[in-house]
Short mmCIF file of C-alpha atoms and ligand atoms in Angstrom, two decimals:
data_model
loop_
_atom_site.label_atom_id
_atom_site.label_comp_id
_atom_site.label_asym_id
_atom_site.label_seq_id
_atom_site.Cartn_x
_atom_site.Cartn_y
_atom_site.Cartn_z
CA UNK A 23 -4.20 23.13 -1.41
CA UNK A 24 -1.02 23.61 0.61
CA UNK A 25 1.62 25.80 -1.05
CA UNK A 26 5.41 26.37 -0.22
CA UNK A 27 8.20 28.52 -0.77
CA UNK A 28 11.21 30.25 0.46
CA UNK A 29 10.40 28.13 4.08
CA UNK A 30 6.90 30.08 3.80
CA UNK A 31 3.79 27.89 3.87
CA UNK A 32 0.39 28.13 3.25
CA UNK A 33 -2.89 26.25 3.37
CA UNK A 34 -5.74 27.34 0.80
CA UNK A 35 -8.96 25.66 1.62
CA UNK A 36 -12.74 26.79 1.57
CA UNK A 37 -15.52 27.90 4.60
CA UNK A 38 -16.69 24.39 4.57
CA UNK A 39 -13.45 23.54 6.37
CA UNK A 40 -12.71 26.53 8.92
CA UNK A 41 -13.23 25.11 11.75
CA UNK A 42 -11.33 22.25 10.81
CA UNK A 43 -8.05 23.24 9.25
CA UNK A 44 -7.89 25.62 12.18
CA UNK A 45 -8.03 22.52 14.80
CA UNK A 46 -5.74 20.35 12.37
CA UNK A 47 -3.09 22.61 10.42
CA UNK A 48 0.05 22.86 12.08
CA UNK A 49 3.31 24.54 10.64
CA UNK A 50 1.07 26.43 7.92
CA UNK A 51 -0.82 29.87 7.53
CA UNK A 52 -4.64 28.82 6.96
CA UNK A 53 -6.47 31.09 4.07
CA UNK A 54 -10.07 31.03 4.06
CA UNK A 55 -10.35 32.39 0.40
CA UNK A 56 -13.15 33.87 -1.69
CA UNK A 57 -11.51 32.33 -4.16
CA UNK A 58 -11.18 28.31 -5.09
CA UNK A 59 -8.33 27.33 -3.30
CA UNK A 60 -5.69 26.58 -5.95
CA UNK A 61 -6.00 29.87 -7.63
CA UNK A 62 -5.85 31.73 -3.76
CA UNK A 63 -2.67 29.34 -4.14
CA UNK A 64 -1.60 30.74 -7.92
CA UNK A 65 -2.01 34.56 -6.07
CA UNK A 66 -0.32 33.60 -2.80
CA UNK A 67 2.66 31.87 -4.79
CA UNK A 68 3.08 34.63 -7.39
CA UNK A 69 4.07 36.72 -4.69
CA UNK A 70 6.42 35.10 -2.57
CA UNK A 71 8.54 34.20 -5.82
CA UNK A 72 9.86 37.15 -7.72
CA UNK A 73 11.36 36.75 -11.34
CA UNK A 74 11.22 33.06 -13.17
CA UNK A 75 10.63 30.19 -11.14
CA UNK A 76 9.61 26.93 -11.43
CA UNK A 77 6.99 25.15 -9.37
CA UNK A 78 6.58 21.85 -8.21
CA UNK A 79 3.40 20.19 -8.11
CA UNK A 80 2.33 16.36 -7.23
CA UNK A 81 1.90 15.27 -10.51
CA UNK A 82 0.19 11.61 -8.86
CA UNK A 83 -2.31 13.77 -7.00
CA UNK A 84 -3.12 16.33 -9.78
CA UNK A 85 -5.93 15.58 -11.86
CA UNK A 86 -5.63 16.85 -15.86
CA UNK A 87 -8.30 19.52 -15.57
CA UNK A 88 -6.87 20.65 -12.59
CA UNK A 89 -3.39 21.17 -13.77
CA UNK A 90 -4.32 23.21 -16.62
CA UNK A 91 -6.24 25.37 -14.40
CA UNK A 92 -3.22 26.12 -12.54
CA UNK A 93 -1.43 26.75 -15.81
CA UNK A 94 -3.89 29.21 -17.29
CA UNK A 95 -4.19 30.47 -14.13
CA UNK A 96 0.12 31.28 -13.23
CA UNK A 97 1.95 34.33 -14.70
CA UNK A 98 4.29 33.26 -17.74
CA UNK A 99 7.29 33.76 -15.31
CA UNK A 100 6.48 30.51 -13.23
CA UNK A 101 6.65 27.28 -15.13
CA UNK A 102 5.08 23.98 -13.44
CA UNK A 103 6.62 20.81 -13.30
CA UNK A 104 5.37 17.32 -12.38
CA UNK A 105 7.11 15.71 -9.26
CA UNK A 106 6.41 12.43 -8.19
CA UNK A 107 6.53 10.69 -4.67
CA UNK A 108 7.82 13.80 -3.27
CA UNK A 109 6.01 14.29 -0.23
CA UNK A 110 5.55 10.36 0.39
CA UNK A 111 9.51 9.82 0.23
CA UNK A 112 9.22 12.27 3.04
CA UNK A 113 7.22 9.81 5.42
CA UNK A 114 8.84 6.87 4.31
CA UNK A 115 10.55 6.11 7.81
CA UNK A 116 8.08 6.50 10.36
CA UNK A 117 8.54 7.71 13.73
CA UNK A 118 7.39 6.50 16.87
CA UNK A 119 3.84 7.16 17.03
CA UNK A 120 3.33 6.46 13.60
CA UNK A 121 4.56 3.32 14.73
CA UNK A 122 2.30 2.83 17.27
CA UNK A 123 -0.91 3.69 15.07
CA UNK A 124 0.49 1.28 12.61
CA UNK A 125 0.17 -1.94 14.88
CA UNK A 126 -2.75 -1.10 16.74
CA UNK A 127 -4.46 -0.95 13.53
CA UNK A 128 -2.64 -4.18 12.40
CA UNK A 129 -3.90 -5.24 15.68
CA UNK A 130 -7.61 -4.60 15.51
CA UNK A 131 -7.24 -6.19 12.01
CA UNK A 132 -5.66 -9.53 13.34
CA UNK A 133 -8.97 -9.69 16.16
CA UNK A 134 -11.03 -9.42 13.53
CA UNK A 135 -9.90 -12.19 11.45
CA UNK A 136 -9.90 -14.72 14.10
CA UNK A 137 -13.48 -13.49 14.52
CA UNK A 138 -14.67 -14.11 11.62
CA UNK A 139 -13.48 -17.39 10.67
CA UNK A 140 -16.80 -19.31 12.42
CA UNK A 141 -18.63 -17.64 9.75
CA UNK A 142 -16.36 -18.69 6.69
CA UNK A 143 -18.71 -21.68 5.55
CA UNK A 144 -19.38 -22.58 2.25
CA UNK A 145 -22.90 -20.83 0.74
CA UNK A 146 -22.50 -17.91 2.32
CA UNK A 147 -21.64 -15.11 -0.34
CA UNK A 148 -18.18 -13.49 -0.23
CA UNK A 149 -20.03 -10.09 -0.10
CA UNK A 150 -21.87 -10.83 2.90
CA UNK A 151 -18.63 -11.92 4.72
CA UNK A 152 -17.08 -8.89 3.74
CA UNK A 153 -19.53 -7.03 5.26
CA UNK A 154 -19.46 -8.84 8.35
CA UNK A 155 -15.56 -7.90 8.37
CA UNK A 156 -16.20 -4.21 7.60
CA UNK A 157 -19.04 -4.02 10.42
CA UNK A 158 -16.65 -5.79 13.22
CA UNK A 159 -13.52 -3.47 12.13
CA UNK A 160 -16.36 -0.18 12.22
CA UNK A 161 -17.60 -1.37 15.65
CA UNK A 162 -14.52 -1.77 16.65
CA UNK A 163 -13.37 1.86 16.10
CA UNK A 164 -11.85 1.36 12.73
CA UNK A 165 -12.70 4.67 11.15
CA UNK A 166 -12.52 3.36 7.80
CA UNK A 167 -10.97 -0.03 5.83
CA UNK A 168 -8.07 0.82 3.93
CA UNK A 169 -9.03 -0.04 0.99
CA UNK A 170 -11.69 -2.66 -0.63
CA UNK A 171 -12.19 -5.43 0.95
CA UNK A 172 -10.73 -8.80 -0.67
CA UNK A 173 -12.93 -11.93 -0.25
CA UNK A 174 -12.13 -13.93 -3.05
CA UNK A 175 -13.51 -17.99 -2.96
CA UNK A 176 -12.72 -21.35 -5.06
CA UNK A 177 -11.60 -20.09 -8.66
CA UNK A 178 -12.25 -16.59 -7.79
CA UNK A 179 -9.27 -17.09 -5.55
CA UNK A 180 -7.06 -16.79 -8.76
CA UNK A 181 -7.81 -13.10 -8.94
CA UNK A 182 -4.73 -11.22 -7.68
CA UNK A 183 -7.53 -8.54 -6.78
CA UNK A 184 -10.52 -10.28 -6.37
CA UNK A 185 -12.71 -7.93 -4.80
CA UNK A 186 -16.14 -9.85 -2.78
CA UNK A 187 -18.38 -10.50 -4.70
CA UNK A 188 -22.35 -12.23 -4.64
CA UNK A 189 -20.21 -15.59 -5.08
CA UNK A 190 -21.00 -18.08 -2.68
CA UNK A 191 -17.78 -19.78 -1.43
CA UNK A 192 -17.35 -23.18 -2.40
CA UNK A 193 -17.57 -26.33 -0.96
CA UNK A 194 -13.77 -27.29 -1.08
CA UNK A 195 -11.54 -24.87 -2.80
CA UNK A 196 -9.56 -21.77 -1.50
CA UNK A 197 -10.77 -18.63 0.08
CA UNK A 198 -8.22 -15.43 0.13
CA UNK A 199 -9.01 -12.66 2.55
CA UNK A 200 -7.36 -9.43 2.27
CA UNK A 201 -8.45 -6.03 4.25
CA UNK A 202 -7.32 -3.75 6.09
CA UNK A 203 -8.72 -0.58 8.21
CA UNK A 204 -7.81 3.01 9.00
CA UNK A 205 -7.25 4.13 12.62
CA UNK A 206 -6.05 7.37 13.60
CA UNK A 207 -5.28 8.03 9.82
CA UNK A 208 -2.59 4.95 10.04
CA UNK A 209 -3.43 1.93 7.79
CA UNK A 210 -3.12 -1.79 8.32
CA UNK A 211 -2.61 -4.31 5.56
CA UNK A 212 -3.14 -8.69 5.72
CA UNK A 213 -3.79 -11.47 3.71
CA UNK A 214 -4.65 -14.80 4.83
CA UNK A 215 -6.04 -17.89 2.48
CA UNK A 216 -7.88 -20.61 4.26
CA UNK A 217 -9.11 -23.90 2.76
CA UNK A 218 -12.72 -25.36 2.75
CA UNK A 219 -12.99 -29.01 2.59
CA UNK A 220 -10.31 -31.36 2.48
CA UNK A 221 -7.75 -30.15 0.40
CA UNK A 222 -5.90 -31.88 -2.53
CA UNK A 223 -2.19 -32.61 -2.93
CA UNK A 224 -1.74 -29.63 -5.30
CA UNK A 225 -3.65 -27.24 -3.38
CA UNK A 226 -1.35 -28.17 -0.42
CA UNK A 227 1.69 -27.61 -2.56
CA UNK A 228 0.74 -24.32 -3.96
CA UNK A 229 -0.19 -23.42 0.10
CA UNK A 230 3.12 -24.89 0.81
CA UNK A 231 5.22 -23.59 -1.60
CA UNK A 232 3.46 -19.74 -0.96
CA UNK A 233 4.06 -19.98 2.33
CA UNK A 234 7.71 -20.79 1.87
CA UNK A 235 8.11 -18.08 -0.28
CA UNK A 236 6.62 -15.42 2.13
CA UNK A 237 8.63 -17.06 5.07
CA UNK A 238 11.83 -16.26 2.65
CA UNK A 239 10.89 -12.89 2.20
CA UNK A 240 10.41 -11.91 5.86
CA UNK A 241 13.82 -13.56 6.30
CA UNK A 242 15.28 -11.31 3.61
CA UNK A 243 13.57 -8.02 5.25
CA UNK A 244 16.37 -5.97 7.94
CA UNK A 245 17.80 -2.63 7.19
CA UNK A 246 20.09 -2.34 4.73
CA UNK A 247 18.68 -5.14 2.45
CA UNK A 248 17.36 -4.07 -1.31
CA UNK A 249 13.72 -3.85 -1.84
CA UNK A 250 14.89 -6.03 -4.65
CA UNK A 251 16.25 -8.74 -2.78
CA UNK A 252 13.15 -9.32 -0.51
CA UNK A 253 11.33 -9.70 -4.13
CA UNK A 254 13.77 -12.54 -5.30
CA UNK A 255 13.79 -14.11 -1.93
CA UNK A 256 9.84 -14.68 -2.76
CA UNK A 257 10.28 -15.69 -6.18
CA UNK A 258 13.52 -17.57 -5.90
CA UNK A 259 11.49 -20.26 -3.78
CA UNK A 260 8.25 -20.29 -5.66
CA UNK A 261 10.85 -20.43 -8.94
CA UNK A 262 11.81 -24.20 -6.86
CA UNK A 263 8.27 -25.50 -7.04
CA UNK A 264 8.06 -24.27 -10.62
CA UNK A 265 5.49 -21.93 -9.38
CA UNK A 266 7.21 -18.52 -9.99
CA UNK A 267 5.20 -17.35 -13.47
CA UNK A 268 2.03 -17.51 -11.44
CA UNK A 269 3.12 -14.82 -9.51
CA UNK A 270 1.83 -12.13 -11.12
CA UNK A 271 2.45 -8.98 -9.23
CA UNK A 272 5.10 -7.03 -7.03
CA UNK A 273 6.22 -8.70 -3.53
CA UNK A 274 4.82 -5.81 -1.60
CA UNK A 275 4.81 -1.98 -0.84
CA UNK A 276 4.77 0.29 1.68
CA UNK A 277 1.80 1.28 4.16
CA UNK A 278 1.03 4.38 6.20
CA UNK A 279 -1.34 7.55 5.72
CA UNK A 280 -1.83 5.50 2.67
CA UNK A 281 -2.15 1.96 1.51
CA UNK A 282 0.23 2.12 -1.09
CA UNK A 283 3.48 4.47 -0.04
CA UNK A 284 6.67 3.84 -1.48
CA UNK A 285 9.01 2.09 -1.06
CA UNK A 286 7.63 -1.17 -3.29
CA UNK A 287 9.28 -4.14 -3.38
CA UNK A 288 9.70 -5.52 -6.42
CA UNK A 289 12.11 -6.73 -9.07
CA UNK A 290 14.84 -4.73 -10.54
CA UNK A 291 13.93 -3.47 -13.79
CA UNK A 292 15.16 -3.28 -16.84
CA UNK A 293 17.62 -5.66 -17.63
CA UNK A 294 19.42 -7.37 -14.66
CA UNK A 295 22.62 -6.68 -15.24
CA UNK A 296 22.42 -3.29 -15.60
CA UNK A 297 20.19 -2.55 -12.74
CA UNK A 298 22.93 -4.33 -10.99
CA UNK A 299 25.57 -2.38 -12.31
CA UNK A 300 23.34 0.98 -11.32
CA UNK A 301 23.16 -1.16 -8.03
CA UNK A 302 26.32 -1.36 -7.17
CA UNK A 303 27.26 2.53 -8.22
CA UNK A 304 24.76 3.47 -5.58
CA UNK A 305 22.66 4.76 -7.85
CA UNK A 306 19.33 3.02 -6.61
CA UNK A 307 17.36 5.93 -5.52
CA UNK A 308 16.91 6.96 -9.13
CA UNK A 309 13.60 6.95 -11.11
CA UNK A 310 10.79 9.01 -9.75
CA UNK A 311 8.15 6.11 -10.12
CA UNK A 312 9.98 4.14 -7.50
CA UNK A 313 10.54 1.36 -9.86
CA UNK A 314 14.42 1.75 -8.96
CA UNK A 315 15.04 -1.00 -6.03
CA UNK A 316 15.87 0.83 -2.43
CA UNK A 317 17.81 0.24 0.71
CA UNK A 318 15.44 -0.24 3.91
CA UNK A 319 15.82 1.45 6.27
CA UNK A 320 14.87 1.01 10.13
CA UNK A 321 11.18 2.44 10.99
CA UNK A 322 9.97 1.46 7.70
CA UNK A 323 6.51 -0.52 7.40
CA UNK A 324 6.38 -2.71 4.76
CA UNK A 325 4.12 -5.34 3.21
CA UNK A 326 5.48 -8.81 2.44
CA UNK A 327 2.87 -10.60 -0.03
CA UNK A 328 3.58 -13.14 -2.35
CA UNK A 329 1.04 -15.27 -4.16
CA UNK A 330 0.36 -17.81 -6.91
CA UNK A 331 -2.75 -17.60 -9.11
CA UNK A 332 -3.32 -20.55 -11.28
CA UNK A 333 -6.65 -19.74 -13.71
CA UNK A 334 -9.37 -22.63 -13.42
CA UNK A 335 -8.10 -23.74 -10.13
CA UNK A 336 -7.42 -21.17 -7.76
CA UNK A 337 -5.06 -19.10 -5.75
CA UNK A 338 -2.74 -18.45 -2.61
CA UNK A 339 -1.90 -15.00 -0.97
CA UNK A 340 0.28 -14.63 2.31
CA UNK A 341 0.84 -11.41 3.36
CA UNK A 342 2.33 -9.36 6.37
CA UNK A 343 2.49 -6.57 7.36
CA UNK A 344 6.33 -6.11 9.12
CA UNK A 345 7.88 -2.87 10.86
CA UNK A 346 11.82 -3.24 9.36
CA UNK A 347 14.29 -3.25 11.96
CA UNK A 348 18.19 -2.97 12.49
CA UNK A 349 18.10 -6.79 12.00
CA UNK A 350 15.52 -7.92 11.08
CA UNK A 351 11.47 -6.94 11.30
CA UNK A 352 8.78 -6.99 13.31
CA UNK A 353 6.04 -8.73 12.05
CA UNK A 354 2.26 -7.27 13.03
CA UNK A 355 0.16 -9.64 11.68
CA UNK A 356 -0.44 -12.31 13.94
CA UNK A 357 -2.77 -14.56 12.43
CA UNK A 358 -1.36 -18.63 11.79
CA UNK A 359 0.11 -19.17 8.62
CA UNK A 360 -0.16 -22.54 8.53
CA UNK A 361 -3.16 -23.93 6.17
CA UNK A 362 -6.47 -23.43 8.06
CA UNK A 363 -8.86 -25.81 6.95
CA UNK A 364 -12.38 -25.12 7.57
ZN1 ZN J 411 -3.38 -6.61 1.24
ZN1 ZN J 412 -0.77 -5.16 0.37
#
């Protein structure tokens, strides 16, 4: 538990971790307490502030139980209250060597997609490849994927999230490959969707029309643009080959310490108009959630991933992973994205 105030900090941990938050705290006391570590942080608090104050907490990071601990646990004077995306706002733009983690992690990702696809055959089960992906990015030095691995085949491909599973792909149909790995605590984020067998004329329009769509949204991504508009780049062209309503989810997010940072990009909420109204005020920064559209900014790292689902038939993710830029981005997944048929 690390607490601040008045430009004092403090981190409350356990003797499992001395050692550790010795080597890896910087900027912050370390307590070793006999106590559990958020009420050493309750204690420590109640003394640096005198009289009523109120205390923020992360209210995404803060499970129920653990909150009203805190609460039973404060003096009456101090009053908690939920923030949200406080701390993640914070590492929004990333410097240099966050930078640097970022694509050599998007690197080691890209080699081991191109390694894999010899093994992407129909029969074998989308867990098994997913292992094989998760074994490569380990031996590789990945020290973790980012998140579960995607291997989705043939109608399974229509899951936005379809996470492996014992399905064997299919003879002709649609695989969609999404992972990601951990490497010096930065994470790395791509989809690709391959085809097996020959494919039909409306699995190469949907392929077509995705990839379009993604293409769009890189092209909308520099500093200065809206979160917003890189959405309704993305949609806008799907919307042209009557594909938008099978695009189901937001255009993309942001990635570092964590998979899912702000900002997203997605649509403006709400009603358009007045969105665009609070817009054009310069009101954008708004809501706590993040579900207010944002201005990007350079040294941001941001994923670009549109998709169409169609139920029965299948699905088509692109996604990117792009550093933005004064005028444009920098895109770190290197991967084709022109329809591999295997
Ligand atoms: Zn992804
Ligand atoms: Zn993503």
């Amino acid at each position: 538990v690390l607490a601040l105030a008045k430009g004092k900090s403090a981190l409350f941990t356990d003797g499992r971790y001395t050692v550790q938050a010795r080597e890896e705290v910087k900027g912050a006391r370390v307590v070793i307490g006999k106590k559990a570590a958020q009420l050493e942080a309750v204690d420590w608090l109640a003394k640096q502030l005198r009289g009523k104050a109120v205390c923020g907490i992360e209210a995404e990071h803060l499970s129920y139980a653990s909150y009203e601990s805190l609460r039973h646990a404060m003096p009456a004077r101090l009053r908690l209250k939920p923030t949200h995306q406080y701390v993640e706002r914070l590492r929004m733009i990333k410097d240099a060597a966050e930078l640097s983690r970022i694509r050599a992690a998007a690197s080691l990702a890209n080699d081991v997609f191109e390694a894999i696809l010899p093994d992407v055959k129909s029969g074998v089960p989308e867990s098994k490849l997913a292992a094989e992906i998760e074994f490569m990015c380990r031996r590789m030095g990945a020290e973790a994927m980012s998140f579960e691995t995607i291997v989705a085949g043939g109608k399974r491909s229509a899951l936005p999230h379809g996470v492996a599973s014992e399905q064997k792909l299919p003879q002709n149909g649609f695989v969609i490959f999404d992972f990601g790995v951990k490497l010096a605590g930065y994470c790395s984020d791509m989809t690709r969707t391959v085809h097996l067998g020959a494919p039909n004329a409306r699995a190469r329009r949907v392929y077509a029309a995705v990839k379009a769509s993604q293409e769009a949204g890189i092209k909308a991504v520099k500093a200065g643009a809206l979160t917003s508009e890189v959405d309704q780049a993305c949609r806008k062209t799907l919307e042209k080959h009557s594909l938008a309503r099978y695009f189901t989810h937001s255009t993309g997010h942001g990635v570092g310490l964590e998979i899912h940072e702000p900002p997203g990009l997605r649509a403006l909420p709400g009603t358009k108009k007045k969105a665009a109204k609070r817009v054009r005020k310069g009101r954008i920064s708004g809501s706590p959630q993040g579900s207010q559209p944002e201005r990007l900014e350079a040294g941001m790292v941001v994923t670009v991933e549109p998709g169409v689902y169609i139920p029965g038939f299948g699905g088509v993710r692109i996604e990117d992973l792009v550093i933005v830029t004064a005028t444009g981005c920098e895109v770190l997944s290197r991967p084709s994205k022109d329809l591999l048929i295997l």
